[in-house]
Tab-separated table of C-alpha atoms and ligand atoms in Angstrom:
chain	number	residue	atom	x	y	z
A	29	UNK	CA	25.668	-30.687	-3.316
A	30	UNK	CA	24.606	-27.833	-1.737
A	31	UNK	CA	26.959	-25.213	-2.623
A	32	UNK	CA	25.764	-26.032	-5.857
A	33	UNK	CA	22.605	-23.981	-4.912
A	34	UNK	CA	22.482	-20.087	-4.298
A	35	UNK	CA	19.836	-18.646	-1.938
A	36	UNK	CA	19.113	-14.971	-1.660
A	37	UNK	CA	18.414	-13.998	1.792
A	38	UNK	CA	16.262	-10.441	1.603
A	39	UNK	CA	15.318	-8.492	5.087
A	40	UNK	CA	16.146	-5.414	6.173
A	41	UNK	CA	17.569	-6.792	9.437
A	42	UNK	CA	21.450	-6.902	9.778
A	43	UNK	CA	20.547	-9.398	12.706
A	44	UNK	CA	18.099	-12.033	10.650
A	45	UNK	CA	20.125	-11.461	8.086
A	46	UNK	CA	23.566	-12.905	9.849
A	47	UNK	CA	21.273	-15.881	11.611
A	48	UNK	CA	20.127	-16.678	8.433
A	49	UNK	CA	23.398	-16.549	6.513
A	50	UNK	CA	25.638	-18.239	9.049
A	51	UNK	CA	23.230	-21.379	9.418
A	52	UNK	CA	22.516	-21.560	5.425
A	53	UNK	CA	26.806	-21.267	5.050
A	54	UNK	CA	26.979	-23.775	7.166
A	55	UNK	CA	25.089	-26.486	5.511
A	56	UNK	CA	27.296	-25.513	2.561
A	57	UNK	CA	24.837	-23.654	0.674
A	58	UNK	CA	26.208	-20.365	-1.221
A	59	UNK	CA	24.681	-17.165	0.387
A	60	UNK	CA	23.784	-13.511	-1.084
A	61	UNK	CA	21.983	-11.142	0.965
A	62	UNK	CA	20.160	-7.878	-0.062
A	63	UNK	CA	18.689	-5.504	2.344
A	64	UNK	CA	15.590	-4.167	0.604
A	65	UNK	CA	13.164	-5.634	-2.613
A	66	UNK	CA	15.608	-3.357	-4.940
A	67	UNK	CA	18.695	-4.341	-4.059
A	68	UNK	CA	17.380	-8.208	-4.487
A	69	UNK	CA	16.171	-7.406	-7.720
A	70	UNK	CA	19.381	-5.793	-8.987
A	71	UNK	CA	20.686	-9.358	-7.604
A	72	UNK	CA	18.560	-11.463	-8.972
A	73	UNK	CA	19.343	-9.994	-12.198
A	74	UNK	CA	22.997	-10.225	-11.846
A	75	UNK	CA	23.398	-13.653	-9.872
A	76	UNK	CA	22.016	-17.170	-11.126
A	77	UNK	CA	19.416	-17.713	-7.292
A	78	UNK	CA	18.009	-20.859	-6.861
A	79	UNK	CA	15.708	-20.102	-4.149
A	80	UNK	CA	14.838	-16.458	-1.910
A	81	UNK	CA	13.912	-16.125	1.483
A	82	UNK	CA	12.321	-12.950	2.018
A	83	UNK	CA	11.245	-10.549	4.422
A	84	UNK	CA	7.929	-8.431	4.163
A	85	UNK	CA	8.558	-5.463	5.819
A	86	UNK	CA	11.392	-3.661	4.353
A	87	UNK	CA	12.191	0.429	3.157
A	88	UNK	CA	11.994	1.168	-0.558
A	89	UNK	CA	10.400	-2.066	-2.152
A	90	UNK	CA	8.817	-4.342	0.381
A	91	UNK	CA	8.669	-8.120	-0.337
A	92	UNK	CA	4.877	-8.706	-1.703
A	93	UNK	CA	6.415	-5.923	-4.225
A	94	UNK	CA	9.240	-7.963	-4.936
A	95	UNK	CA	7.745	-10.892	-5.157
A	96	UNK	CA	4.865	-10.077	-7.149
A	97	UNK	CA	7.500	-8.493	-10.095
A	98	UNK	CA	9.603	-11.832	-9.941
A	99	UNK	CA	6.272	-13.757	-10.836
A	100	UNK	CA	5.799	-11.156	-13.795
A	101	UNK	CA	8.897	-12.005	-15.331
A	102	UNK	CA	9.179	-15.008	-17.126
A	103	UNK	CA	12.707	-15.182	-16.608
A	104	UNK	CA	12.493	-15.056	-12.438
A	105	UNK	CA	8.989	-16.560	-12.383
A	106	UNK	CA	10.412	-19.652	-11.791
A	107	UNK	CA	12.684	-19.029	-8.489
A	108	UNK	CA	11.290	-20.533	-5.517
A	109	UNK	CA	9.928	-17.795	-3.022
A	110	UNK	CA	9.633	-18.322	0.462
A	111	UNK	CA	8.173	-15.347	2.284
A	112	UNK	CA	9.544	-15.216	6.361
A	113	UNK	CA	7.937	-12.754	7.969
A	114	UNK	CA	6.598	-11.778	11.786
A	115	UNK	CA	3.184	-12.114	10.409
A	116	UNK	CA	0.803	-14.594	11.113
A	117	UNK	CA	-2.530	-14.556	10.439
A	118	UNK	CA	-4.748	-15.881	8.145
A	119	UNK	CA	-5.055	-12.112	6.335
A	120	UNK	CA	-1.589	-11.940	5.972
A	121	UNK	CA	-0.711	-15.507	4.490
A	122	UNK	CA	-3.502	-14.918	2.141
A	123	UNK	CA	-1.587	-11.412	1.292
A	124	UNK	CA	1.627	-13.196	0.445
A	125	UNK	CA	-0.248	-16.156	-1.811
A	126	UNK	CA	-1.320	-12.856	-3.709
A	127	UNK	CA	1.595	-11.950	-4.198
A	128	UNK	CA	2.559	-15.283	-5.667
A	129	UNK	CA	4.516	-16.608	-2.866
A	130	UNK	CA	5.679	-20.503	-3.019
A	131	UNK	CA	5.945	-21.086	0.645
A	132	UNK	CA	5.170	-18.564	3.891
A	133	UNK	CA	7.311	-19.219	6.884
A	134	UNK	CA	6.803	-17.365	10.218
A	135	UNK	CA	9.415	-15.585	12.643
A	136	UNK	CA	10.941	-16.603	15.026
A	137	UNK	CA	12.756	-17.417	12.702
A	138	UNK	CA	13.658	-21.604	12.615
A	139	UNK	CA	16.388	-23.576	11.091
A	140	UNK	CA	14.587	-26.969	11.085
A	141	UNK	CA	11.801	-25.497	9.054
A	142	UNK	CA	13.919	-23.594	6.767
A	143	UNK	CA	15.662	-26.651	5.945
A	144	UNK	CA	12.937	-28.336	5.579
A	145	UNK	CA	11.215	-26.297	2.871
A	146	UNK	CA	14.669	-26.454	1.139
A	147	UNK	CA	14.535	-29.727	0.463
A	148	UNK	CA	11.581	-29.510	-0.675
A	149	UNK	CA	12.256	-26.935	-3.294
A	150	UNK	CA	16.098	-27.523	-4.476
B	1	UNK	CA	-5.153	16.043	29.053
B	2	UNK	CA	-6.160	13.692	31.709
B	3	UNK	CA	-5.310	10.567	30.763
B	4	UNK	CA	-8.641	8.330	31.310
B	5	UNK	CA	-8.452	5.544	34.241
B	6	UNK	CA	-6.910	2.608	33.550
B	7	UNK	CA	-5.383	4.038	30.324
B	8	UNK	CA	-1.335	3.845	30.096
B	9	UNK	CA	0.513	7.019	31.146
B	10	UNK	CA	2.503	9.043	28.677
B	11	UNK	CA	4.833	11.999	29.612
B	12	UNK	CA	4.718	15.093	26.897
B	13	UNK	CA	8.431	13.483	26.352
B	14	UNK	CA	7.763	10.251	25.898
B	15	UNK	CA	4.824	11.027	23.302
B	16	UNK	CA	7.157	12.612	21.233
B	17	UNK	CA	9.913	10.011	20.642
B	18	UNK	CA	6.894	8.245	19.686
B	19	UNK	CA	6.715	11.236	17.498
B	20	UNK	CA	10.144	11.001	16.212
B	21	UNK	CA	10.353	7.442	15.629
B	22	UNK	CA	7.009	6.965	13.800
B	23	UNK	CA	8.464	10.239	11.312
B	24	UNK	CA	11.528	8.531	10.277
B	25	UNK	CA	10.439	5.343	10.289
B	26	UNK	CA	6.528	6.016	8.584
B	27	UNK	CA	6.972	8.921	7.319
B	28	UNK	CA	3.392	9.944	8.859
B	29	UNK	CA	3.933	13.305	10.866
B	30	UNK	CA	1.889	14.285	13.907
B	31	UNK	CA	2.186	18.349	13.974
B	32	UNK	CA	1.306	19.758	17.213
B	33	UNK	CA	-1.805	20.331	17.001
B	34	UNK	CA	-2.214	16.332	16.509
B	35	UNK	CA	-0.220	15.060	19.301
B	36	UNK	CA	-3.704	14.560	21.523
B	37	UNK	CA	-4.721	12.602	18.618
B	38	UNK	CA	-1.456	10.638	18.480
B	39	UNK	CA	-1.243	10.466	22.669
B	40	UNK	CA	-4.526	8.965	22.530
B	41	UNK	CA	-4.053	6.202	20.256
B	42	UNK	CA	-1.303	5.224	21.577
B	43	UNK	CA	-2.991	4.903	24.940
B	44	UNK	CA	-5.615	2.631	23.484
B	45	UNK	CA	-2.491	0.358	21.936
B	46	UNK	CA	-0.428	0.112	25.365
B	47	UNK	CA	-3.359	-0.226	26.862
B	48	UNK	CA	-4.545	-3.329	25.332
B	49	UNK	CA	-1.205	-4.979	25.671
B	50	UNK	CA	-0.660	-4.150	29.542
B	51	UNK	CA	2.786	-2.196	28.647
B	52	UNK	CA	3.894	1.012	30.027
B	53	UNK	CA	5.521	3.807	27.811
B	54	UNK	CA	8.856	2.534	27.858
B	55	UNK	CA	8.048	-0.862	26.810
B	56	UNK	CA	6.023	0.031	24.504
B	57	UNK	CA	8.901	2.034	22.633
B	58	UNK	CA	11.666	-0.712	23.101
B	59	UNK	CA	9.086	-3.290	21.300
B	60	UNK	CA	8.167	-0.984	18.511
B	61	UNK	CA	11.696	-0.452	18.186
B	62	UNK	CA	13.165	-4.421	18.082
B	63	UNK	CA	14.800	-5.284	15.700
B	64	UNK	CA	13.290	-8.659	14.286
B	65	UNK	CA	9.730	-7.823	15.380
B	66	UNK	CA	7.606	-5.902	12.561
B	67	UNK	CA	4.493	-7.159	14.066
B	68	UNK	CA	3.810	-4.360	16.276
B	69	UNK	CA	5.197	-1.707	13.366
B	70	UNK	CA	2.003	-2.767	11.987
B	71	UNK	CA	-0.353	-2.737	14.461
B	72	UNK	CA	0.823	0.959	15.207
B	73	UNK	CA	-0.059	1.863	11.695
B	74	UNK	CA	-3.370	0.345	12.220
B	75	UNK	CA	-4.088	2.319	15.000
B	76	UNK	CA	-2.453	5.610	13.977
B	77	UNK	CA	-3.850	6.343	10.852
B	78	UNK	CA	-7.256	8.013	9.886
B	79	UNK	CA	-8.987	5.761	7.563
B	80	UNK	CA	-12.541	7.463	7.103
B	81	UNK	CA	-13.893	7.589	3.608
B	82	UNK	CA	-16.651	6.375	1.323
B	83	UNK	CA	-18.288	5.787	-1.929
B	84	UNK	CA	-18.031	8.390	-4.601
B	85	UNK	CA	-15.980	11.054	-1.667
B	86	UNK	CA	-16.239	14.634	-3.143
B	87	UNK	CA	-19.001	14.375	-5.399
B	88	UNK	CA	-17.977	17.374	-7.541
B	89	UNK	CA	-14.542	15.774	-8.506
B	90	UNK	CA	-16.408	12.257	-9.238
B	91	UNK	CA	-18.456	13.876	-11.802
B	92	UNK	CA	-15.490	15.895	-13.100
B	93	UNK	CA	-13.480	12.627	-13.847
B	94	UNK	CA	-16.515	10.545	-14.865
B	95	UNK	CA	-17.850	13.260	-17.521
B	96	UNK	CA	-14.539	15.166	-18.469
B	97	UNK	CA	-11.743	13.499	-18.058
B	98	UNK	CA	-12.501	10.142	-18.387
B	99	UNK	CA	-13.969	10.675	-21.844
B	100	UNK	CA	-11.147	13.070	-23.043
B	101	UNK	CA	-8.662	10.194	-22.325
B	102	UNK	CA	-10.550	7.302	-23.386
B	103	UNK	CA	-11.813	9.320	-26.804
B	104	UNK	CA	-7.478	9.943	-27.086
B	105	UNK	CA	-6.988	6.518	-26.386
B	106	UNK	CA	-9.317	5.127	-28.699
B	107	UNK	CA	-8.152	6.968	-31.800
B	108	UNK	CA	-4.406	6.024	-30.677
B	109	UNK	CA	-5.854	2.285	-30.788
B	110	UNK	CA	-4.478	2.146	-27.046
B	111	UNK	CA	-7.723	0.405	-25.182
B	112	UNK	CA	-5.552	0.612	-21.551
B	113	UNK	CA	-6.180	2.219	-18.733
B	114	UNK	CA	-4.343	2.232	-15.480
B	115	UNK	CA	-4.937	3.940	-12.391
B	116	UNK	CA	-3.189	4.367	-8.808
B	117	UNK	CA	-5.118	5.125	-5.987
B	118	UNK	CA	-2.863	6.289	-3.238
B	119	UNK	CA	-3.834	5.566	0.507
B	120	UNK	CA	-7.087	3.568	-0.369
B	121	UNK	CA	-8.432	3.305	2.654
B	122	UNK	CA	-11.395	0.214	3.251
B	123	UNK	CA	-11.939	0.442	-0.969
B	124	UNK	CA	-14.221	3.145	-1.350
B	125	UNK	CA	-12.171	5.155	-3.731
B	126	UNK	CA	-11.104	2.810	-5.991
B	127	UNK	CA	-14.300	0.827	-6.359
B	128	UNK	CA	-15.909	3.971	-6.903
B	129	UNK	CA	-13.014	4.582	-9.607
B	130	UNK	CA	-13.804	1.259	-11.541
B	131	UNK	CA	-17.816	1.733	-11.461
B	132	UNK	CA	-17.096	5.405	-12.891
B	133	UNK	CA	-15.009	3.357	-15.608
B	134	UNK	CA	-17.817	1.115	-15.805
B	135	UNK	CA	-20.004	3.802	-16.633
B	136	UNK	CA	-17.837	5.310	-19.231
B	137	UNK	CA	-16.348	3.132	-21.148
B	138	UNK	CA	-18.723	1.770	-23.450
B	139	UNK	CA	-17.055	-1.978	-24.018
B	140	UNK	CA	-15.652	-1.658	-20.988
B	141	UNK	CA	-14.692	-5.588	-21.101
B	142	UNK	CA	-12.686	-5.409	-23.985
B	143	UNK	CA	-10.237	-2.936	-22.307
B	144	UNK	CA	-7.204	-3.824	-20.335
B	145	UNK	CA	-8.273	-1.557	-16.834
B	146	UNK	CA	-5.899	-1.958	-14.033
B	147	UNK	CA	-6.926	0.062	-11.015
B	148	UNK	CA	-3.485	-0.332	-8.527
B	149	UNK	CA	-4.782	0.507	-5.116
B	150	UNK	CA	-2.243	1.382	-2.360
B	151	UNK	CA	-2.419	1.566	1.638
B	152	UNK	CA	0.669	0.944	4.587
B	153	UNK	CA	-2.510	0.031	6.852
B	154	UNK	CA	-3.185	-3.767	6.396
B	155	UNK	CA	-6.679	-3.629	8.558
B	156	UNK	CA	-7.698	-1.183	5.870
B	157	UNK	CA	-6.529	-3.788	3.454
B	158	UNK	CA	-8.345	-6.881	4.389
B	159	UNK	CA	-11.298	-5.290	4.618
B	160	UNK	CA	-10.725	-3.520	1.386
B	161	UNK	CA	-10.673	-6.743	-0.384
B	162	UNK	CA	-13.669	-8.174	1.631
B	163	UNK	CA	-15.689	-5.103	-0.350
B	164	UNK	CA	-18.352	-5.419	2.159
B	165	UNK	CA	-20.017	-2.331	2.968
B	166	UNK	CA	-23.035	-0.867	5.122
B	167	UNK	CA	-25.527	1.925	4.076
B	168	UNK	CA	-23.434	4.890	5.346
B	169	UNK	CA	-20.663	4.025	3.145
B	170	UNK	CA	-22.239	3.841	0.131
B	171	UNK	CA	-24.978	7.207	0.727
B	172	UNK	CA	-23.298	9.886	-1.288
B	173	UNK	CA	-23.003	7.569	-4.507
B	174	UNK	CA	-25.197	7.658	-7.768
B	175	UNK	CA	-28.638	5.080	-7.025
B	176	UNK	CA	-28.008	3.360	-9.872
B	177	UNK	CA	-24.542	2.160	-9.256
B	178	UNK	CA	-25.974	0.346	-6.312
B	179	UNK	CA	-28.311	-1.725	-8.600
B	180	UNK	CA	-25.280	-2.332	-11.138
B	181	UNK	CA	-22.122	-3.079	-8.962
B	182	UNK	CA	-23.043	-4.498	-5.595
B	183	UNK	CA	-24.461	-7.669	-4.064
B	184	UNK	CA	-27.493	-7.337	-1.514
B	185	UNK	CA	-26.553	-9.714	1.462
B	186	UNK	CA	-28.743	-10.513	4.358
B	187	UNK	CA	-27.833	-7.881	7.265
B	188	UNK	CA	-27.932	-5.067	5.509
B	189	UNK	CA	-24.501	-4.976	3.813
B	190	UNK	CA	-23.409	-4.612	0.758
B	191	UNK	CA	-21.210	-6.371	-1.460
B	192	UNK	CA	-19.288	-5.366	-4.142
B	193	UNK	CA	-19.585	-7.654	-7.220
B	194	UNK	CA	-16.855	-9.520	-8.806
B	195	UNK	CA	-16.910	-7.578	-12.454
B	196	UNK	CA	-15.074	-4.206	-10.023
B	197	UNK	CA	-13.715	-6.220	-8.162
B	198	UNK	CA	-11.312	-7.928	-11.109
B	199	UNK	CA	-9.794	-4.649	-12.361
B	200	UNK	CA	-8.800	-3.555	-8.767
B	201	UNK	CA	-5.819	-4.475	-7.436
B	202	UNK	CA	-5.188	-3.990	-3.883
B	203	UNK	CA	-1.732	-3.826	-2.260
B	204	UNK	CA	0.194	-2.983	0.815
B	205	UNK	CA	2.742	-0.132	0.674
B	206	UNK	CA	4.069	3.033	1.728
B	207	UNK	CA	3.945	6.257	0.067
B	208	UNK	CA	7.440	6.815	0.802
B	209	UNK	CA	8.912	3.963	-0.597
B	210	UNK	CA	11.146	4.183	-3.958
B	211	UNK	CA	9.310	2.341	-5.789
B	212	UNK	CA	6.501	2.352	-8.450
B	213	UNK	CA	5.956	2.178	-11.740
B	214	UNK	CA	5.751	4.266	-14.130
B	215	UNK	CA	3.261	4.028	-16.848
B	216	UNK	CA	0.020	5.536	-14.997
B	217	UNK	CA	-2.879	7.706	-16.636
B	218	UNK	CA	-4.005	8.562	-13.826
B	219	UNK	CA	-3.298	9.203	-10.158
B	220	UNK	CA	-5.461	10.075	-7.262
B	221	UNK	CA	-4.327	10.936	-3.505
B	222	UNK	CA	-7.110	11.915	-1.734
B	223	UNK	CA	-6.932	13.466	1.883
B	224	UNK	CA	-3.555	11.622	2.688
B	225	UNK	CA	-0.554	14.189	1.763
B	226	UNK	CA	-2.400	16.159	4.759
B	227	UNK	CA	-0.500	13.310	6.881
B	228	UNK	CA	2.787	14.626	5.756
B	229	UNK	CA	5.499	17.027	6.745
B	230	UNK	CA	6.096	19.239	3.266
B	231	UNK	CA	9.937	18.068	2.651
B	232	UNK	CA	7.671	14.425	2.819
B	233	UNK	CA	5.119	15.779	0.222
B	234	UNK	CA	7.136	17.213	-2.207
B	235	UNK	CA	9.201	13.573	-2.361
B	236	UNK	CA	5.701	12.041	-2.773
B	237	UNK	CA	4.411	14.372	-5.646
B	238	UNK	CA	7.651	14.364	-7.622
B	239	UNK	CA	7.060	10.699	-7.437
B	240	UNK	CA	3.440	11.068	-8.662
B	241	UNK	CA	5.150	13.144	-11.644
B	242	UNK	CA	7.318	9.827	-12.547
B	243	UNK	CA	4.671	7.663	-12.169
B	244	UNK	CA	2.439	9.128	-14.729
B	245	UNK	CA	2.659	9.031	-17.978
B	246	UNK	CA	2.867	12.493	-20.342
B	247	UNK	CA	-0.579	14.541	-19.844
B	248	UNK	CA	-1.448	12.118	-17.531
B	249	UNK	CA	-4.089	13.443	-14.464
B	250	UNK	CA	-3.773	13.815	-10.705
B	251	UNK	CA	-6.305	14.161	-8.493
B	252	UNK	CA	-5.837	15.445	-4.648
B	253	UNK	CA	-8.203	16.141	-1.821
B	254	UNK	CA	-10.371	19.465	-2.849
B	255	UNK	CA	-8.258	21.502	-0.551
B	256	UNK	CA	-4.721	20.145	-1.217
B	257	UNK	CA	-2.420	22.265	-3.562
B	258	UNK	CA	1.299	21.561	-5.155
B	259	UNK	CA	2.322	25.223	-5.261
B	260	UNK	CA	5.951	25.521	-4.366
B	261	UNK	CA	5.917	21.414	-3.758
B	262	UNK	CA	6.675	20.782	-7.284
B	263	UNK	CA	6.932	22.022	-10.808
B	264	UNK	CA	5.508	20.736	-14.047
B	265	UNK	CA	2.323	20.471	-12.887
B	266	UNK	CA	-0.778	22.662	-14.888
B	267	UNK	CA	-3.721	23.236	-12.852
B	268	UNK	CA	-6.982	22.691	-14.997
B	269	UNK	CA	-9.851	23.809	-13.481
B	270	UNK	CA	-13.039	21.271	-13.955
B	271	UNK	CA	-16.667	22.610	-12.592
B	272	UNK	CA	-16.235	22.943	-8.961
B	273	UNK	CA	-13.100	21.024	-8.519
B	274	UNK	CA	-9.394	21.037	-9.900
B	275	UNK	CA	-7.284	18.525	-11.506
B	276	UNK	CA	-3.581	18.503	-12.248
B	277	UNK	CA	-2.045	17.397	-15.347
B	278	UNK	CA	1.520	16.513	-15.868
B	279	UNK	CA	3.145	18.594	-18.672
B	280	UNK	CA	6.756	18.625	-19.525
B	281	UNK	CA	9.444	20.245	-17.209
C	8	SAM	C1	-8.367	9.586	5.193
C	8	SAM	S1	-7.931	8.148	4.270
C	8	SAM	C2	-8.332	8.657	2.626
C	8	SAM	C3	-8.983	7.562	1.803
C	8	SAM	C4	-9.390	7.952	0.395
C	8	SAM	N1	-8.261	8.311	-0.422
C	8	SAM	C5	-10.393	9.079	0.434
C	8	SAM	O1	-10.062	10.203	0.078
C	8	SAM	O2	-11.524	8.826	0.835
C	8	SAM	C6	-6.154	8.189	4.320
C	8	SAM	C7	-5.481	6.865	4.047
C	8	SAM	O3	-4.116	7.080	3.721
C	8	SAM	C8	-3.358	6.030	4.246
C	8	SAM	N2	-1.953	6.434	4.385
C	8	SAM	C9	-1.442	7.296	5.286
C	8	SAM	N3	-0.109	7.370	5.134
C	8	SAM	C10	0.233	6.539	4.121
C	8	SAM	C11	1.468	6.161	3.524
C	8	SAM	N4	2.639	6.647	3.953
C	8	SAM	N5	1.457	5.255	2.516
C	8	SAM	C12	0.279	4.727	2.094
C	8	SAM	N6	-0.913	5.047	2.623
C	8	SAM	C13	-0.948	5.938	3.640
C	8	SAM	C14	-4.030	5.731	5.569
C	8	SAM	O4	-3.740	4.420	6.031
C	8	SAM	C15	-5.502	5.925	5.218
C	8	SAM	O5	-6.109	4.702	4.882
């Protein structure tokens, strides 16, 4: 089921944030959002996540931060990270596999895809 | 100034909500006498996309876009540097500092050493950084050596990890580290080899972002606070003074000071150079 699963949604963006959010809520999933690498990470620690989408660009900690941290940490390492971001090129993806990202989806941001890499990972 | 034919037009009020928007949203501040600088590049970006002023500031300003944010950075920022920059502070941390720490270290039974080099540029400085190391540190390999090497410019950053070099950037550095720590290509460039290249790593993010950790020996910011307003600088320093660890070092450009930017910091003077250690406060 999938409000069995939790996804963190991480961008700085009120507005990708709400797209994001209202199509994951309605396929049932359960939603947390954090604006900014430290406020995921606070929850992260707090909530049980089962997968994060996250955003690159963001104030304070920015998401090759975040994610790089998570893969540190044997007790995050394991949390599915898909990195959505405006970038696109080669450089960039390469950046983000650095990092340790699991998957690297480009904005504009789209449903079909999102779901897609979902069901891959949960 | 005249703007050049065919460049984009930009009214003295238009330039500076460019001004005002790349401060709070960079951090980077163009002072006056930089706004040609800043009116130029700009120019150069609208330019090559076709867009007029007024575009140009409703894209950069979008919401969901970041793309552009980044190519702005890319063209704003002054990236010039090279191998072994300020040759008088080099040799200070290669044959003082360096082997104070490393001689503490050693009797503590503590063989790590990690570094943050602030605003990175193309590599230069922290290459240079891990071949000083190199140098030093007699079993280097045995040694856990992290060199953490920061820049918000991503063009800066690809290249950086490329380490591909020509002859101007590596002139001012000692002959023998050319024999020891680069490649020879065909076309005249130079590569840096893989032993530097392991203990460096590079990563994309702004000096005025919360976070970092905490656990450095040593810090150097070279020629970048100069890109700063001083409310901006004395955030950044008192940031440098969490990151580092008790007596660790700082180094800043040879004309860049901390009086009255932040306390705790003792000035040591080395042969023709300074470096600032962190004491208690
Ligand atoms: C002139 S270069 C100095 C390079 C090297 N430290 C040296 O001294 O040769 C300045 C660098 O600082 C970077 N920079 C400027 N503002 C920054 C910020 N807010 N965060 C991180 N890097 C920044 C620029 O992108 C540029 O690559």
């Amino acid at each position: 089921m999938n409000s069995d699963y939790t996804i963190l949604v991480v961008d700085d963006s009120p507005v990708v944030v709400e797209a994001v959010r209202d199509a994951l809520l309605k396929d049932g999933y359960t939603v947390l959002a954090a604006a900014d690498g430290i406020e995921a990470l606070d929850m992260v620690r707090q909530n049980r996540v089962d997968l994060i989408l996250l955003d690159i660009d963001m104030p304070r900690m920015n998401g090759y931060q975040l994610c790089k941290l998570l893969k540190r940490d044997e007790k995050f390492r394991e949390i599915p990270v898909v990195m959505l971001t405006a970038k696109s090129s080669d450089a960039d993806r390469m950046w983000g596999v650095k990092a340790g990202t699991d998957e690297y989806l480009t904005k504009p941001f789209n449903y079909a895809k999102v779901k897609e890499i979902l069901g891959r990972f949960l | 100034m005249n703007p050049r034919p065919g460049a984009a037009v930009l009214t003295d009020k238009q330039l500076l909500r460019f001004r005002d928007f790349i401060y709070e949203n960079l951090g980077l501040w163009f002072g006056d006498s930089k706004l040609p600088v800043l009116q130029n590049r700009l120019r150069i970006r609208m330019g090559k996309l076709g867009v007029d002023a007024d575009k140009y500031y409703a894209l950069i300003r979008s919401e969901d876009d970041r793309a552009e944010i980044e190519k702005l950075i890319n063209v704003i920022t002054t990236n010039e540097t090279y191998f072994y920059r300020c040759e008088s502070q080099m040799d200070s941390f290669r044959e003082i500092i360096l082997p104070r720490m490393v001689e503490e270290k050693i009797a503590a039974g503590n063989r790590s050493l990690k570094i943050w080099s602030a605003g990175c540029s193309t590599g230069e400085e922290p290459y240079t950084l891990a071949m000083c190391i190199f140098e030093t540190i007699p079993f280097h390999s045995i040694w856990d050596i992290l060199i953490y090497a920061t820049d918000l410019s991503t063009d800066v950053l690809n290249r950086a990890l490329e380490g591909k070099y020509n002859k101007r950037a590596i002139e001012r550095m000692p002959a023998d580290f050319l024999k020891k720590y680069f490649d020879l290509r065909e076309n005249g460039l130079y590569y840096v080899n893989n032993a530097i290249k392991k203990v460096v790593d590079f990563e994309y993010s702004n000096l005025v972002d919360a976070y970092y950790d905490t656990d450095y020996d040593i810090i150097f910011c070279r020629n970048v606070l100069i890109y700063f307003r001083d409310e901006t600088k004395k955030m950044i320093l008192n940031k440098f003074y969490d990151a580092l660890k008790p007596g660790g070092y700082m180094f800043l450009g040879p004309t860049e000071m901390v009086r009255g930017l932040v306390d705790g910091f003792k000035l040591i003077s080395l042969k023709d150079s300074v470096v600032f250690q962190k004491a208690p406060r």
